[in-house]
PDB file of C-alpha atoms in Angstrom:
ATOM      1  CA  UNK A   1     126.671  55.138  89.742  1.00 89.00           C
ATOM      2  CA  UNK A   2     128.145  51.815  91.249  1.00 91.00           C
ATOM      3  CA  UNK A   3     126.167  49.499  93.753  1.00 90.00           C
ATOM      4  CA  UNK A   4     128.197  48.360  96.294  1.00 90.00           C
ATOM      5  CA  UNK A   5     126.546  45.432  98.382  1.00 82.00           C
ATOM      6  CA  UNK A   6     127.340  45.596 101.937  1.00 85.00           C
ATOM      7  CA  UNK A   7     127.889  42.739 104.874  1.00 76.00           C
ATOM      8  CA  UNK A   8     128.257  43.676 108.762  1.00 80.00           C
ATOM      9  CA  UNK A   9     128.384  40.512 110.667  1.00 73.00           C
ATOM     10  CA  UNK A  10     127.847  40.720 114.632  1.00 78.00           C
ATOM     11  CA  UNK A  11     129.442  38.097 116.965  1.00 78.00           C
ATOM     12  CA  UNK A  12     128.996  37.298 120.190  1.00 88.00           C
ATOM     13  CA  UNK A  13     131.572  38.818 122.864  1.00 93.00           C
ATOM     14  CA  UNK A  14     133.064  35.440 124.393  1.00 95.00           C
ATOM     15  CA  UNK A  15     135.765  37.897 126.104  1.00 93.00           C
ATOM     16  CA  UNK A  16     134.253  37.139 129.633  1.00 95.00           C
ATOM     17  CA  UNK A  17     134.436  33.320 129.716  1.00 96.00           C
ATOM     18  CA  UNK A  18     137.077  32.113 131.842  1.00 96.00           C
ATOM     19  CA  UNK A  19     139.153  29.071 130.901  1.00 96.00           C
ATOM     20  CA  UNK A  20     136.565  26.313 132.785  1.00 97.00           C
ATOM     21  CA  UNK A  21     133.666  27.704 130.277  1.00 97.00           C
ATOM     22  CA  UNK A  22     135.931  27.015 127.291  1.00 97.00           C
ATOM     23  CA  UNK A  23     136.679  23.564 128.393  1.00 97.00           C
ATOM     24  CA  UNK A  24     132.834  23.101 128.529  1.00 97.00           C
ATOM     25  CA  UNK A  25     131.974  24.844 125.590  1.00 98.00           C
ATOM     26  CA  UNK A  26     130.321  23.904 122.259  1.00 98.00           C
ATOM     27  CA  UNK A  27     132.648  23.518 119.418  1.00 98.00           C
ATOM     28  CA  UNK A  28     131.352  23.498 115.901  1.00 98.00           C
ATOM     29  CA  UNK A  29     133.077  21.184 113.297  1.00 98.00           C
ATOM     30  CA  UNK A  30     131.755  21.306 109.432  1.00 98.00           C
ATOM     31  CA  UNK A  31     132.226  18.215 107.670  1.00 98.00           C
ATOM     32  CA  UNK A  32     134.307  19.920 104.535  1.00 98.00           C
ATOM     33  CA  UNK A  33     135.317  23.062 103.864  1.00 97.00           C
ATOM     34  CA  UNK A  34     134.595  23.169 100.167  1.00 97.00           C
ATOM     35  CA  UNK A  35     131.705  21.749  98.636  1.00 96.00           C
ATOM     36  CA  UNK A  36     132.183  21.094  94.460  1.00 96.00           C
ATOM     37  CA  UNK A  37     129.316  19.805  92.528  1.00 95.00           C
ATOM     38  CA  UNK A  38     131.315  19.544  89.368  1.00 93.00           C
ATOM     39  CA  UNK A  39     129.736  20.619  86.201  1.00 93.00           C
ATOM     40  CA  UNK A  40     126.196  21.812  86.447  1.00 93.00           C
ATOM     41  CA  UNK A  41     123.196  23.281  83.631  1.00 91.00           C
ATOM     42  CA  UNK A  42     122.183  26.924  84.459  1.00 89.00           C
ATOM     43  CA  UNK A  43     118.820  26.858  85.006  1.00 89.00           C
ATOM     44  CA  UNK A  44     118.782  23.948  86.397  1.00 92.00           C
ATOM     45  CA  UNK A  45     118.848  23.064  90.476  1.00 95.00           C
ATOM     46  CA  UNK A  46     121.545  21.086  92.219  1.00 95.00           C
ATOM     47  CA  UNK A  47     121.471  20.168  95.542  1.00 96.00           C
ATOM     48  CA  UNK A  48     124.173  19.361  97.976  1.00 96.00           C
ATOM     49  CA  UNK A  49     124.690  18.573 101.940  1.00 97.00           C
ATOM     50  CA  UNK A  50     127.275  19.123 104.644  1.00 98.00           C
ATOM     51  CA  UNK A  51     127.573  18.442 108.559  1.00 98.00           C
ATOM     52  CA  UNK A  52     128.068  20.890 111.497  1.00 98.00           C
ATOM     53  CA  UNK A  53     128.810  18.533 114.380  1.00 98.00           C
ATOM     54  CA  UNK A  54     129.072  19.355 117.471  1.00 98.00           C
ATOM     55  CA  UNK A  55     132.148  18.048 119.455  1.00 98.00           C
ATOM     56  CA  UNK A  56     132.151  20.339 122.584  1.00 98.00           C
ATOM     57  CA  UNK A  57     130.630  19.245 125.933  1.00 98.00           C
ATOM     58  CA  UNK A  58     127.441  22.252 125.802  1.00 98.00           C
ATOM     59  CA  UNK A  59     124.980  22.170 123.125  1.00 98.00           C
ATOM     60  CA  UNK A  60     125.803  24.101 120.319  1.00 98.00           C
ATOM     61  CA  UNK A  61     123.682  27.322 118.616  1.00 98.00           C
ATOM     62  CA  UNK A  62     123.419  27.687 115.007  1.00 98.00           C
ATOM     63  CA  UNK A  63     123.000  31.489 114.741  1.00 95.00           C
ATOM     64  CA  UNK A  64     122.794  31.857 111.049  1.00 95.00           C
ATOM     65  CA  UNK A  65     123.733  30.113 107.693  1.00 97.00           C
ATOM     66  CA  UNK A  66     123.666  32.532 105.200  1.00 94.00           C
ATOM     67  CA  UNK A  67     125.142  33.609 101.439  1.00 94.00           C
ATOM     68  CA  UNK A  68     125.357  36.263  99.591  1.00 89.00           C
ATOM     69  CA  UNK A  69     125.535  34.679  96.681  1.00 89.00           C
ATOM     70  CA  UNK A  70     121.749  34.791  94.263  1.00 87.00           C
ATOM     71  CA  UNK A  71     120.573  31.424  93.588  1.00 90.00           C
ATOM     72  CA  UNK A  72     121.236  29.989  96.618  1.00 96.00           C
ATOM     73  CA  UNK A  73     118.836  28.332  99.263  1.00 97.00           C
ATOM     74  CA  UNK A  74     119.812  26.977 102.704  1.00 98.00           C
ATOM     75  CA  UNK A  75     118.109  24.815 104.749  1.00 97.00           C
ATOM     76  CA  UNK A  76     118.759  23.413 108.222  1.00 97.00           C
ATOM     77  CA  UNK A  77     116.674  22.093 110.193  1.00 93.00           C
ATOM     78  CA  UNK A  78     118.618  22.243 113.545  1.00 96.00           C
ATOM     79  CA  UNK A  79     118.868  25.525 115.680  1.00 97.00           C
ATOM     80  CA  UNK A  80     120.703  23.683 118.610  1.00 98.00           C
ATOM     81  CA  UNK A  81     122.992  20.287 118.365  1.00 98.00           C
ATOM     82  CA  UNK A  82     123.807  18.606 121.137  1.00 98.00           C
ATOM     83  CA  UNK A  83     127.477  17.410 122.478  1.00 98.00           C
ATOM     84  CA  UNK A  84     128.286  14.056 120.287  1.00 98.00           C
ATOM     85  CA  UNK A  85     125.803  15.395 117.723  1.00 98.00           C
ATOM     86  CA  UNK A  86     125.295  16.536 113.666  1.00 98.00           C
ATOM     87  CA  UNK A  87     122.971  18.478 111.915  1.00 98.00           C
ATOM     88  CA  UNK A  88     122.830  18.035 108.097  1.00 98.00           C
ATOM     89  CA  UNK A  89     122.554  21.224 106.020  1.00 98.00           C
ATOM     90  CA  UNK A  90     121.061  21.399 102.440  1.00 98.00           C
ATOM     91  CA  UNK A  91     121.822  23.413 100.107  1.00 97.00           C
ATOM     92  CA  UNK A  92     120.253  23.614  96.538  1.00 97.00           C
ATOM     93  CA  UNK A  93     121.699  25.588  94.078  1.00 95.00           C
ATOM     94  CA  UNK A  94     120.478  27.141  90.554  1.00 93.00           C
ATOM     95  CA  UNK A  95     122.727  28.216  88.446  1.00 88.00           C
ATOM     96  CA  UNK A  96     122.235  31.829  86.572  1.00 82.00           C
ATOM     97  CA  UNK A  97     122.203  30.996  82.684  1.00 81.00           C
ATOM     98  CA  UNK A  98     125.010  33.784  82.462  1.00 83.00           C
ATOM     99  CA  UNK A  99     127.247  32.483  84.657  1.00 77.00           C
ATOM    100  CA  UNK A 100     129.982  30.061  83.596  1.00 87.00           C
ATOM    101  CA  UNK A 101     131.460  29.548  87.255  1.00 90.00           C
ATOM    102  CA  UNK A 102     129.969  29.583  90.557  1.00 90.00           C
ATOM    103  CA  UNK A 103     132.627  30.320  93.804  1.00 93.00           C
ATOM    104  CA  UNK A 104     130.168  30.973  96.599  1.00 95.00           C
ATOM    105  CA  UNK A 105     130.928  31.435  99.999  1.00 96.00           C
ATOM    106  CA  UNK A 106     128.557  30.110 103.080  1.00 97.00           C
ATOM    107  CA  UNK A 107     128.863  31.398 106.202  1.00 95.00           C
ATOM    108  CA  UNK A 108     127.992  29.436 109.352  1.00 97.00           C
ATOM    109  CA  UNK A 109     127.636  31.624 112.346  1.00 95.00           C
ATOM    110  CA  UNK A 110     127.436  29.190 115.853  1.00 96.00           C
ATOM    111  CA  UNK A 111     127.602  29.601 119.929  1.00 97.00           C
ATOM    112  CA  UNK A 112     131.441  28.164 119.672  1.00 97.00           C
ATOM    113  CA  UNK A 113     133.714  30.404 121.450  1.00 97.00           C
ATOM    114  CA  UNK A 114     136.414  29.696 119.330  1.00 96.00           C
ATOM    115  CA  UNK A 115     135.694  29.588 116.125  1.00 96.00           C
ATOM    116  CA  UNK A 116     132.320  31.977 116.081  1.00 96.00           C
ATOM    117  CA  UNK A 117     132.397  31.976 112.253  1.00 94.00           C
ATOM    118  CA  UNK A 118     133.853  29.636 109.670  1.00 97.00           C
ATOM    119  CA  UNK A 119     133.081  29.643 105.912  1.00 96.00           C
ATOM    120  CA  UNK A 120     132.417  27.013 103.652  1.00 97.00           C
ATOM    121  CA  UNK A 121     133.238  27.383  99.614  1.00 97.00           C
ATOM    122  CA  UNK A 122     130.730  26.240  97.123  1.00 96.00           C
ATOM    123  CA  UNK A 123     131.825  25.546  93.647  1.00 95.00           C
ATOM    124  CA  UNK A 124     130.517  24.547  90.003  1.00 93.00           C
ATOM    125  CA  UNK A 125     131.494  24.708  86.439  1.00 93.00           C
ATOM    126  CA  UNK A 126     127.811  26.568  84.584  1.00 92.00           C
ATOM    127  CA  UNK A 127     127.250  25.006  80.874  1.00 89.00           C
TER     128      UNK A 127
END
């Protein structure tokens, strides 16, 4: 017997927007794409913060931050950002005692037409 975890992720169909909506659309920019908090205890809980900001001309939807990853809490406050705008995200991480690396991968769903989903890469060395 194997378990084998699954993922489906929906996006929006942006196929019907004509090139005046896309000039007016939301567009989602994260602050990093990699977020390492160095060495870290297991057990213990580190916490660490990015930006989605929004530099489209139409307020922008956060849909869903999410991970797959155990151990991991997410926390933004924001559903919508408006044009010119951030929204900080938190995340606090505890290390599993028998882990010795974390490489976790958050995924930041959004209203931008272009880039729907983008993924951010979370990383630690577990003593």
């Amino acid at each position: 017997r194997y378990r084998l975890p699954i993922v489906v992720t929906i996006n929006e169909d942006f196929s019907r927007l004509t090139e005046k909506d896309y000039a007016k659309a939301p567009v989602a920019r994260l602050s990093t794409e990699r977020l390492d908090l160095g060495d870290t205890k297991a057990g213990e809980p580190v916490t660490a913060e990015f930006t989605i900001t929004n530099t489209g001309k139409s307020p922008l939807k956060i849909r869903r931050i999410y991970t797959t990853d155990p151990g991991i809490a997410i926390r933004c406050k924001a559903t919508t950002i408006k044009p010119g705008k951030h929204a900080p995200v938190t995340i606090t991480v505890t290390p599993p005692s028998d882990a010795t690396l974390l490489n976790a991968r958050i995924t930041v769903i959004t209203s931008d037409p272009l880039t729907p989903l983008q993924t951010l890469r979370l990383v630690a060395t577990v003593h």
